[in-house]
């Protein structure tokens, strides 16, 4: 079968009107990569089956495309000609691409200086009007929620129910890829909390078993873990630099219903997990995407998660090339040699 995107494959699970014309970039169908080395590293001798859902391989490099195909399809169906979002970067890039594909005007509000280079570059390339505000993501979200009450513009943040509808297809794919069964644990980063809400909805609807959810927040941006709004969130994981998640209540409900938990990981733990993913598995992700692994390592270490014989899925939410700045900053300078075979041979000795 030719893959034509998540609405083509799973549309019957979404309340889309049959007359809606699907706007797709053939998102979804991302690989579920089984761990080759990290499972044994994380839990030696435990027989852990660890898998990575590599969402960075979506058309704009993050899982946001799953929700955006649904949100833009619905916006076009309803006759919108302008869409808007606030974004830490990936929603902006995704909205910009799907808007370009359907001829919509697209405005994105981003926190000044806090958006990774690859995300900004893509949003601009797709022709979005990028507006940098001297505030946080949370400030931007407040602005866009208000402007859509005043102007006929469609809001495509994950407060839009169609984003959740599209993103829940990630849960369907994981069950299909595991051969018709949900994992024991499902680990993922939590920012605005749309994705954790969507996955829980998806697992419930697909009826192939329910995982326990393990949410990860960055310790400098951990409102759900601490139970209070963070007014100046700070973390290297810019995609989850959010102090007041729009779907906070839904996330807590999903965590409770699943018998799961949410924990905060430091930037150091996030970058350690980020290095391990690249150097032990060949999986290059943006920092936020490594926080699920960081959280799992922490809770296995603390004895809060028993990995013995378990099947655990970690969602890698965005591609490493989204944030080249961090990769360059964390790396050693490349070695310099004369263009001479003897110099290379000498180096190898
Ligand atoms: C958006 C995003 C998140 C957070 O997802 P929420 O739905 O906001 O909780 C995590 N990682 C990456 C790479 C993202 O783009």
mmCIF file of C-alpha atoms and ligand atoms in Angstrom:
data_model
loop_
_atom_site.group_PDB
_atom_site.id
_atom_site.type_symbol
_atom_site.label_atom_id
_atom_site.label_comp_id
_atom_site.label_asym_id
_atom_site.label_seq_id
_atom_site.Cartn_x
_atom_site.Cartn_y
_atom_site.Cartn_z
ATOM 1 C CA UNK A 1 0.000 0.000 0.000
ATOM 2 C CA UNK A 2 1.229 3.499 -0.810
ATOM 3 C CA UNK A 3 1.448 5.641 2.329
ATOM 4 C CA UNK A 4 -0.562 8.865 1.953
ATOM 5 C CA UNK A 5 -0.523 10.270 5.462
ATOM 6 C CA UNK A 6 -2.253 9.661 8.771
ATOM 7 C CA UNK A 7 -5.722 10.811 7.700
ATOM 8 C CA UNK A 8 -5.728 8.469 4.736
ATOM 9 C CA UNK A 9 -4.687 5.574 6.962
ATOM 10 C CA UNK A 10 -6.635 6.309 10.162
ATOM 11 C CA UNK A 11 -9.293 8.799 9.024
ATOM 12 C CA UNK A 12 -12.126 6.516 10.158
ATOM 13 C CA UNK A 13 -11.030 7.113 13.775
ATOM 14 C CA UNK A 14 -11.407 10.890 13.418
ATOM 15 C CA UNK A 15 -14.650 12.900 13.181
ATOM 16 C CA UNK A 16 -13.665 14.453 9.831
ATOM 17 C CA UNK A 17 -16.440 15.424 7.426
ATOM 18 C CA UNK A 18 -16.393 13.134 4.395
ATOM 19 C CA UNK A 19 -16.453 16.200 2.137
ATOM 20 C CA UNK A 20 -13.229 17.570 3.659
ATOM 21 C CA UNK A 21 -10.328 17.623 1.203
ATOM 22 C CA UNK A 22 -7.295 16.200 2.962
ATOM 23 C CA UNK A 23 -4.187 18.419 3.118
ATOM 24 C CA UNK A 24 -1.238 16.108 3.673
ATOM 25 C CA UNK A 25 2.528 15.853 3.270
ATOM 26 C CA UNK A 26 2.369 12.073 3.801
ATOM 27 C CA UNK A 27 3.254 12.525 7.476
ATOM 28 C CA UNK A 28 3.323 9.593 9.904
ATOM 29 C CA UNK A 29 4.456 6.006 9.310
ATOM 30 C CA UNK A 30 7.617 6.862 11.237
ATOM 31 C CA UNK A 31 9.917 4.021 12.262
ATOM 32 C CA UNK A 32 9.676 2.312 15.634
ATOM 33 C CA UNK A 33 13.364 1.582 16.105
ATOM 34 C CA UNK A 34 14.252 -1.173 18.551
ATOM 35 C CA UNK A 35 17.152 -0.324 20.839
ATOM 36 C CA UNK A 36 20.363 -2.073 19.996
ATOM 37 C CA UNK A 37 22.553 -0.977 22.900
ATOM 38 C CA UNK A 38 20.721 1.400 25.230
ATOM 39 C CA UNK A 39 18.256 -1.148 26.662
ATOM 40 C CA UNK A 40 21.097 -3.102 28.218
ATOM 41 C CA UNK A 41 22.829 0.121 29.293
ATOM 42 C CA UNK A 42 19.690 1.480 31.007
ATOM 43 C CA UNK A 43 18.714 -1.789 32.721
ATOM 44 C CA UNK A 44 21.472 -4.409 32.588
ATOM 45 C CA UNK A 45 20.170 -7.972 32.553
ATOM 46 C CA UNK A 46 16.523 -6.910 32.894
ATOM 47 C CA UNK A 47 15.406 -8.182 29.491
ATOM 48 C CA UNK A 48 14.011 -4.726 28.737
ATOM 49 C CA UNK A 49 12.580 -4.305 25.245
ATOM 50 C CA UNK A 50 13.131 -0.641 24.443
ATOM 51 C CA UNK A 51 11.824 1.109 21.318
ATOM 52 C CA UNK A 52 12.156 4.614 19.925
ATOM 53 C CA UNK A 53 9.331 6.178 17.927
ATOM 54 C CA UNK A 54 11.397 8.390 15.628
ATOM 55 C CA UNK A 55 9.042 11.312 15.008
ATOM 56 C CA UNK A 56 11.849 13.511 13.715
ATOM 57 C CA UNK A 57 11.336 11.744 10.381
ATOM 58 C CA UNK A 58 8.031 13.496 9.757
ATOM 59 C CA UNK A 59 7.947 15.920 6.779
ATOM 60 C CA UNK A 60 8.877 19.013 8.806
ATOM 61 C CA UNK A 61 10.984 17.115 11.321
ATOM 62 C CA UNK A 62 8.624 16.760 14.290
ATOM 63 C CA UNK A 63 5.454 14.993 15.434
ATOM 64 C CA UNK A 64 3.535 18.268 15.026
ATOM 65 C CA UNK A 65 2.785 17.256 11.418
ATOM 66 C CA UNK A 66 0.351 14.552 12.596
ATOM 67 C CA UNK A 67 -1.868 17.147 14.217
ATOM 68 C CA UNK A 68 -1.271 19.826 11.612
ATOM 69 C CA UNK A 69 -2.611 17.759 8.710
ATOM 70 C CA UNK A 70 -5.907 17.478 10.622
ATOM 71 C CA UNK A 71 -5.985 21.109 11.809
ATOM 72 C CA UNK A 72 -5.257 22.544 8.362
ATOM 73 C CA UNK A 73 -7.613 20.114 6.614
ATOM 74 C CA UNK A 74 -10.387 21.289 8.940
ATOM 75 C CA UNK A 75 -9.433 24.988 8.615
ATOM 76 C CA UNK A 76 -9.619 24.749 4.819
ATOM 77 C CA UNK A 77 -12.908 22.843 5.055
ATOM 78 C CA UNK A 78 -14.330 25.658 7.212
ATOM 79 C CA UNK A 79 -13.198 28.258 4.686
ATOM 80 C CA UNK A 80 -10.351 29.858 6.622
ATOM 81 C CA UNK A 81 -7.788 31.852 4.693
ATOM 82 C CA UNK A 82 -5.431 32.712 7.560
ATOM 83 C CA UNK A 83 -4.023 30.563 10.353
ATOM 84 C CA UNK A 84 -2.051 31.609 13.413
ATOM 85 C CA UNK A 85 -0.120 29.954 16.232
ATOM 86 C CA UNK A 86 2.288 30.694 19.046
ATOM 87 C CA UNK A 87 5.222 28.339 18.997
ATOM 88 C CA UNK A 88 8.524 27.304 20.490
ATOM 89 C CA UNK A 89 9.359 26.499 16.856
ATOM 90 C CA UNK A 90 8.065 23.151 15.658
ATOM 91 C CA UNK A 91 4.393 24.079 15.541
ATOM 92 C CA UNK A 92 5.433 27.154 13.550
ATOM 93 C CA UNK A 93 7.395 25.123 10.997
ATOM 94 C CA UNK A 94 4.605 22.588 10.647
ATOM 95 C CA UNK A 95 1.814 25.172 10.370
ATOM 96 C CA UNK A 96 3.881 27.087 7.818
ATOM 97 C CA UNK A 97 4.380 24.016 5.631
ATOM 98 C CA UNK A 98 0.753 22.850 5.634
ATOM 99 C CA UNK A 99 -0.451 26.427 5.131
ATOM 100 C CA UNK A 100 1.901 26.808 2.164
ATOM 101 C CA UNK A 101 0.553 23.603 0.681
ATOM 102 C CA UNK A 102 -3.007 24.848 0.885
ATOM 103 C CA UNK A 103 -2.401 28.498 -0.013
ATOM 104 C CA UNK A 104 -3.281 29.891 3.412
ATOM 105 C CA UNK A 105 -1.687 32.910 5.024
ATOM 106 C CA UNK A 106 0.236 31.835 8.117
ATOM 107 C CA UNK A 107 1.346 33.934 11.104
ATOM 108 C CA UNK A 108 3.526 32.554 13.858
ATOM 109 C CA UNK A 109 4.506 34.164 17.160
ATOM 110 C CA UNK A 110 7.792 32.964 18.600
ATOM 111 C CA UNK A 111 9.679 33.928 21.766
ATOM 112 C CA UNK A 112 12.565 36.168 20.743
ATOM 113 C CA UNK A 113 15.944 34.434 20.764
ATOM 114 C CA UNK A 114 14.498 31.202 22.188
ATOM 115 C CA UNK A 115 13.750 29.335 18.994
ATOM 116 C CA UNK A 116 16.213 26.843 17.514
ATOM 117 C CA UNK A 117 17.774 27.856 14.202
ATOM 118 C CA UNK A 118 16.389 24.974 12.109
ATOM 119 C CA UNK A 119 12.834 25.800 13.148
ATOM 120 C CA UNK A 120 13.138 29.495 12.365
ATOM 121 C CA UNK A 121 14.812 28.770 9.017
ATOM 122 C CA UNK A 122 12.050 26.366 7.984
ATOM 123 C CA UNK A 123 9.190 28.674 9.016
ATOM 124 C CA UNK A 124 10.699 31.495 6.970
ATOM 125 C CA UNK A 125 11.413 29.231 3.996
ATOM 126 C CA UNK A 126 7.773 28.056 3.915
ATOM 127 C CA UNK A 127 6.740 31.701 3.722
ATOM 128 C CA UNK A 128 5.166 32.208 7.124
ATOM 129 C CA UNK A 129 5.045 35.678 8.659
ATOM 130 C CA UNK A 130 7.283 35.120 11.662
ATOM 131 C CA UNK A 131 6.668 37.545 14.519
ATOM 132 C CA UNK A 132 9.215 37.547 17.290
ATOM 133 C CA UNK A 133 7.765 38.742 20.612
ATOM 134 C CA UNK A 134 9.692 39.914 23.664
ATOM 135 C CA UNK A 135 7.914 37.388 25.845
ATOM 136 C CA UNK A 136 7.577 33.664 26.415
ATOM 137 C CA UNK A 137 5.620 31.007 24.548
ATOM 138 C CA UNK A 138 2.906 31.377 27.200
ATOM 139 C CA UNK A 139 2.615 35.120 26.458
ATOM 140 C CA UNK A 140 2.343 34.349 22.743
ATOM 141 C CA UNK A 141 -0.348 31.745 23.297
ATOM 142 C CA UNK A 142 -2.400 34.242 25.300
ATOM 143 C CA UNK A 143 -2.126 36.729 22.422
ATOM 144 C CA UNK A 144 -3.178 34.307 19.686
ATOM 145 C CA UNK A 145 -6.087 32.944 21.757
ATOM 146 C CA UNK A 146 -7.341 36.523 22.066
ATOM 147 C CA UNK A 147 -6.758 37.619 18.457
ATOM 148 C CA UNK A 148 -8.897 34.789 17.052
ATOM 149 C CA UNK A 149 -11.833 36.193 19.027
ATOM 150 C CA UNK A 150 -11.339 39.540 17.315
ATOM 151 C CA UNK A 151 -10.429 38.441 13.768
ATOM 152 C CA UNK A 152 -11.556 35.639 11.442
ATOM 153 C CA UNK A 153 -8.353 33.616 11.828
ATOM 154 C CA UNK A 154 -8.022 29.910 12.632
ATOM 155 C CA UNK A 155 -5.914 28.987 15.658
ATOM 156 C CA UNK A 156 -3.745 25.907 15.056
ATOM 157 C CA UNK A 157 -2.089 25.479 18.453
ATOM 158 C CA UNK A 158 -2.870 22.242 20.272
ATOM 159 C CA UNK A 159 -5.798 23.942 22.019
ATOM 160 C CA UNK A 160 -7.395 23.222 18.632
ATOM 161 C CA UNK A 161 -9.067 19.793 19.058
ATOM 162 C CA UNK A 162 -8.057 18.732 15.537
ATOM 163 C CA UNK A 163 -4.402 18.819 16.543
ATOM 164 C CA UNK A 164 -5.128 16.226 19.229
ATOM 165 C CA UNK A 165 -7.229 14.178 16.819
ATOM 166 C CA UNK A 166 -4.332 13.984 14.364
ATOM 167 C CA UNK A 167 -1.645 13.374 16.954
ATOM 168 C CA UNK A 168 -3.461 10.416 18.499
ATOM 169 C CA UNK A 169 -2.522 8.442 15.360
ATOM 170 C CA UNK A 170 0.935 8.073 16.901
ATOM 171 C CA UNK A 171 -0.590 5.661 19.434
ATOM 172 C CA UNK A 172 -2.301 3.688 16.656
ATOM 173 C CA UNK A 173 0.990 3.304 14.796
ATOM 174 C CA UNK A 174 2.875 2.145 17.872
ATOM 175 C CA UNK A 175 0.269 -0.563 18.566
ATOM 176 C CA UNK A 176 0.349 -1.642 14.912
ATOM 177 C CA UNK A 177 4.159 -1.702 14.866
ATOM 178 C CA UNK A 178 4.303 -3.779 18.056
ATOM 179 C CA UNK A 179 2.009 -6.332 16.404
ATOM 180 C CA UNK A 180 -1.324 -5.278 17.903
ATOM 181 C CA UNK A 181 -0.397 -4.465 21.456
ATOM 182 C CA UNK A 182 0.308 -1.303 23.476
ATOM 183 C CA UNK A 183 3.648 -0.999 25.314
ATOM 184 C CA UNK A 184 3.891 -1.332 29.109
ATOM 185 C CA UNK A 185 5.273 2.184 29.444
ATOM 186 C CA UNK A 186 5.081 5.118 27.037
ATOM 187 C CA UNK A 187 7.628 7.890 27.724
ATOM 188 C CA UNK A 188 7.507 11.377 26.223
ATOM 189 C CA UNK A 189 8.391 15.023 26.853
ATOM 190 C CA UNK A 190 5.610 17.288 28.115
ATOM 191 C CA UNK A 191 5.495 20.960 27.123
ATOM 192 C CA UNK A 192 2.059 22.370 26.371
ATOM 193 C CA UNK A 193 0.764 18.828 27.100
ATOM 194 C CA UNK A 194 -1.056 18.325 23.801
ATOM 195 C CA UNK A 195 0.893 15.238 22.847
ATOM 196 C CA UNK A 196 0.418 13.349 26.097
ATOM 197 C CA UNK A 197 -3.303 14.147 25.873
ATOM 198 C CA UNK A 198 -3.391 12.894 22.287
ATOM 199 C CA UNK A 199 -1.509 9.663 22.942
ATOM 200 C CA UNK A 200 -3.775 8.773 25.836
ATOM 201 C CA UNK A 201 -6.843 9.431 23.701
ATOM 202 C CA UNK A 202 -5.350 7.282 20.943
ATOM 203 C CA UNK A 203 -4.512 4.306 23.130
ATOM 204 C CA UNK A 204 -7.982 4.344 24.669
ATOM 205 C CA UNK A 205 -9.695 4.535 21.308
ATOM 206 C CA UNK A 206 -7.573 1.817 19.653
ATOM 207 C CA UNK A 207 -8.335 -0.767 22.358
ATOM 208 C CA UNK A 208 -5.118 -2.753 22.087
ATOM 209 C CA UNK A 209 -4.172 -2.294 25.712
ATOM 210 C CA UNK A 210 -3.115 0.746 27.727
ATOM 211 C CA UNK A 211 0.421 1.751 28.661
ATOM 212 C CA UNK A 212 1.421 3.603 31.782
ATOM 213 C CA UNK A 213 2.488 7.109 30.795
ATOM 214 C CA UNK A 214 5.805 8.561 31.852
ATOM 215 C CA UNK A 215 5.948 12.317 31.264
ATOM 216 C CA UNK A 216 9.163 14.319 31.302
ATOM 217 C CA UNK A 217 9.478 18.023 32.016
ATOM 218 C CA UNK A 218 12.666 20.050 32.201
ATOM 219 C CA UNK A 219 13.421 21.049 35.783
ATOM 220 C CA UNK A 220 13.476 24.744 34.831
ATOM 221 C CA UNK A 221 10.048 24.408 33.192
ATOM 222 C CA UNK A 222 8.166 21.853 35.265
ATOM 223 C CA UNK A 223 4.770 23.335 36.173
ATOM 224 C CA UNK A 224 2.919 20.011 36.198
ATOM 225 C CA UNK A 225 5.547 18.332 38.377
ATOM 226 C CA UNK A 226 5.622 21.203 40.861
ATOM 227 C CA UNK A 227 1.914 21.979 40.669
ATOM 228 C CA UNK A 228 2.452 25.654 39.961
ATOM 229 C CA UNK A 229 2.792 27.966 36.969
ATOM 230 C CA UNK A 230 6.399 28.813 36.098
ATOM 231 C CA UNK A 231 6.596 32.475 35.114
ATOM 232 C CA UNK A 232 10.083 32.418 33.585
ATOM 233 C CA UNK A 233 10.680 28.892 32.284
ATOM 234 C CA UNK A 234 14.272 28.109 31.325
ATOM 235 C CA UNK A 235 15.780 25.022 29.708
ATOM 236 C CA UNK A 236 18.113 23.938 26.936
ATOM 237 C CA UNK A 237 15.139 21.930 25.644
ATOM 238 C CA UNK A 238 13.435 24.924 24.010
ATOM 239 C CA UNK A 239 10.528 22.852 22.642
ATOM 240 C CA UNK A 240 9.291 22.285 26.201
ATOM 241 C CA UNK A 241 10.172 25.687 27.603
ATOM 242 C CA UNK A 242 6.586 26.257 28.732
ATOM 243 C CA UNK A 243 5.415 27.461 32.131
ATOM 244 C CA UNK A 244 1.638 27.154 31.914
ATOM 245 C CA UNK A 245 0.553 24.232 29.697
ATOM 246 C CA UNK A 246 -2.784 24.684 27.927
ATOM 247 C CA UNK A 247 -3.684 21.024 28.440
ATOM 248 C CA UNK A 248 -2.466 20.778 32.006
ATOM 249 C CA UNK A 249 -5.725 19.311 33.341
ATOM 250 C CA UNK A 250 -5.951 16.690 30.564
ATOM 251 C CA UNK A 251 -2.330 15.689 31.143
ATOM 252 C CA UNK A 252 -2.884 15.129 34.862
ATOM 253 C CA UNK A 253 -6.010 13.111 34.089
ATOM 254 C CA UNK A 254 -4.125 10.955 31.553
ATOM 255 C CA UNK A 255 -1.250 10.392 33.978
ATOM 256 C CA UNK A 256 -3.665 9.388 36.764
ATOM 257 C CA UNK A 257 -5.865 7.176 34.587
ATOM 258 C CA UNK A 258 -2.846 5.339 33.198
ATOM 259 C CA UNK A 259 -1.224 4.780 36.570
ATOM 260 C CA UNK A 260 1.720 6.734 35.256
ATOM 261 C CA UNK A 261 3.875 9.518 36.550
ATOM 262 C CA UNK A 262 5.597 12.741 35.540
ATOM 263 C CA UNK A 263 9.054 13.786 36.591
ATOM 264 C CA UNK A 264 11.473 16.655 36.098
ATOM 265 C CA UNK A 265 14.909 16.142 34.564
ATOM 266 C CA UNK A 266 17.769 18.637 34.641
ATOM 267 C CA UNK A 267 19.342 20.086 31.511
ATOM 268 C CA UNK A 268 22.401 18.008 32.335
ATOM 269 C CA UNK A 269 20.330 14.804 32.401
ATOM 270 C CA UNK A 270 18.623 15.819 29.147
ATOM 271 C CA UNK A 271 21.939 16.458 27.390
ATOM 272 C CA UNK A 272 23.363 13.210 28.721
ATOM 273 C CA UNK A 273 20.412 11.281 27.276
ATOM 274 C CA UNK A 274 20.741 13.285 24.038
ATOM 275 C CA UNK A 275 24.393 12.194 23.725
ATOM 276 C CA UNK A 276 23.560 8.560 24.499
ATOM 277 C CA UNK A 277 20.857 8.444 21.821
ATOM 278 C CA UNK A 278 23.251 9.734 19.187
ATOM 279 C CA UNK A 279 26.375 7.868 20.251
ATOM 280 C CA UNK A 280 24.866 4.522 21.250
ATOM 281 C CA UNK A 281 21.934 4.231 18.845
ATOM 282 C CA UNK A 282 22.638 6.562 15.933
ATOM 283 C CA UNK A 283 19.525 8.606 16.739
ATOM 284 C CA UNK A 284 20.100 12.353 16.459
ATOM 285 C CA UNK A 285 17.292 14.317 18.087
ATOM 286 C CA UNK A 286 16.717 17.809 19.413
ATOM 287 C CA UNK A 287 17.282 18.176 23.169
ATOM 288 C CA UNK A 288 13.598 18.115 24.237
ATOM 289 C CA UNK A 289 13.231 14.770 22.495
ATOM 290 C CA UNK A 290 15.844 13.202 24.751
ATOM 291 C CA UNK A 291 13.947 14.059 27.922
ATOM 292 C CA UNK A 292 11.784 10.914 27.725
ATOM 293 C CA UNK A 293 14.903 8.761 27.913
ATOM 294 C CA UNK A 294 16.340 10.964 30.663
ATOM 295 C CA UNK A 295 13.154 10.481 32.697
ATOM 296 C CA UNK A 296 13.137 6.725 32.165
ATOM 297 C CA UNK A 297 16.787 6.416 33.219
ATOM 298 C CA UNK A 298 16.082 8.447 36.326
ATOM 299 C CA UNK A 299 13.049 6.414 37.411
ATOM 300 C CA UNK A 300 14.678 3.062 36.653
ATOM 301 C CA UNK A 301 17.595 4.203 38.756
ATOM 302 C CA UNK A 302 15.295 5.317 41.602
ATOM 303 C CA UNK A 303 13.407 2.007 41.466
ATOM 304 C CA UNK A 304 10.155 3.775 40.542
ATOM 305 C CA UNK A 305 9.928 1.994 37.186
ATOM 306 C CA UNK A 306 10.642 -1.741 37.047
ATOM 307 C CA UNK A 307 12.027 -2.481 33.579
ATOM 308 C CA UNK A 308 12.151 -6.274 34.005
ATOM 309 C CA UNK A 309 10.774 -7.950 30.903
ATOM 310 C CA UNK A 310 8.925 -4.762 29.973
ATOM 311 C CA UNK A 311 8.165 -3.319 26.574
ATOM 312 C CA UNK A 312 8.852 0.419 26.729
ATOM 313 C CA UNK A 313 8.413 3.026 23.977
ATOM 314 C CA UNK A 314 10.106 6.413 24.048
ATOM 315 C CA UNK A 315 8.821 9.065 21.646
ATOM 316 C CA UNK A 316 11.655 11.015 19.992
ATOM 317 C CA UNK A 317 9.597 14.084 19.158
ATOM 318 C CA UNK A 318 11.878 16.124 16.879
ATOM 319 C CA UNK A 319 14.945 15.788 14.652
ATOM 320 C CA UNK A 320 18.471 16.731 15.747
ATOM 321 C CA UNK A 321 18.947 19.074 12.790
ATOM 322 C CA UNK A 322 16.271 21.331 14.270
ATOM 323 C CA UNK A 323 18.806 22.600 16.764
ATOM 324 C CA UNK A 324 22.240 22.609 15.117
ATOM 325 C CA UNK A 325 23.395 25.261 17.583
ATOM 326 C CA UNK A 326 23.317 22.898 20.527
ATOM 327 C CA UNK A 327 25.024 20.113 18.581
ATOM 328 C CA UNK A 328 27.898 22.373 17.598
ATOM 329 C CA UNK A 329 28.157 23.836 21.086
ATOM 330 C CA UNK A 330 28.332 20.394 22.706
ATOM 331 C CA UNK A 331 30.821 18.949 20.216
ATOM 332 C CA UNK A 332 34.605 19.120 20.174
ATOM 333 C CA UNK A 333 36.162 21.129 17.332
ATOM 334 C CA UNK A 334 36.858 18.947 14.287
ATOM 335 C CA UNK A 335 40.475 17.833 14.033
ATOM 336 C CA UNK A 336 42.585 19.598 11.357
ATOM 337 C CA UNK A 337 45.143 17.800 9.207
ATOM 338 C CA UNK A 338 47.084 18.657 6.029
ATOM 339 C CA UNK A 339 45.598 17.083 2.879
ATOM 340 C CA UNK A 340 48.292 14.438 2.941
ATOM 341 C CA UNK A 341 47.979 10.648 3.275
ATOM 342 C CA UNK A 342 51.023 10.445 5.555
ATOM 343 C CA UNK A 343 49.455 12.882 7.985
ATOM 344 C CA UNK A 344 46.334 10.682 8.128
ATOM 345 C CA UNK A 345 48.408 7.559 8.668
ATOM 346 C CA UNK A 346 50.404 9.294 11.409
ATOM 347 C CA UNK A 347 47.128 10.323 13.082
ATOM 348 C CA UNK A 348 45.877 6.725 13.112
ATOM 349 C CA UNK A 349 49.012 5.668 14.992
HETATM 350 C C1 LIG B 1 5.942 20.368 20.776
HETATM 351 C C2 LIG B 1 7.081 19.537 21.200
HETATM 352 C C3 LIG B 1 7.126 18.895 22.439
HETATM 353 C C4 LIG B 1 6.064 19.066 23.484
HETATM 354 O O1 LIG B 1 4.805 18.588 23.095
HETATM 355 P P1 LIG B 1 3.497 19.179 23.812
HETATM 356 O O2 LIG B 1 2.377 18.639 23.022
HETATM 357 O O3 LIG B 1 3.615 20.656 23.748
HETATM 358 O O4 LIG B 1 3.532 18.684 25.221
HETATM 359 C C5 LIG B 1 8.204 18.088 22.720
HETATM 360 N N1 LIG B 1 9.221 17.937 21.849
HETATM 361 C C6 LIG B 1 9.215 18.542 20.653
HETATM 362 C C7 LIG B 1 10.362 18.336 19.739
HETATM 363 C C8 LIG B 1 8.149 19.362 20.281
HETATM 364 O O5 LIG B 1 8.168 19.969 19.104
#
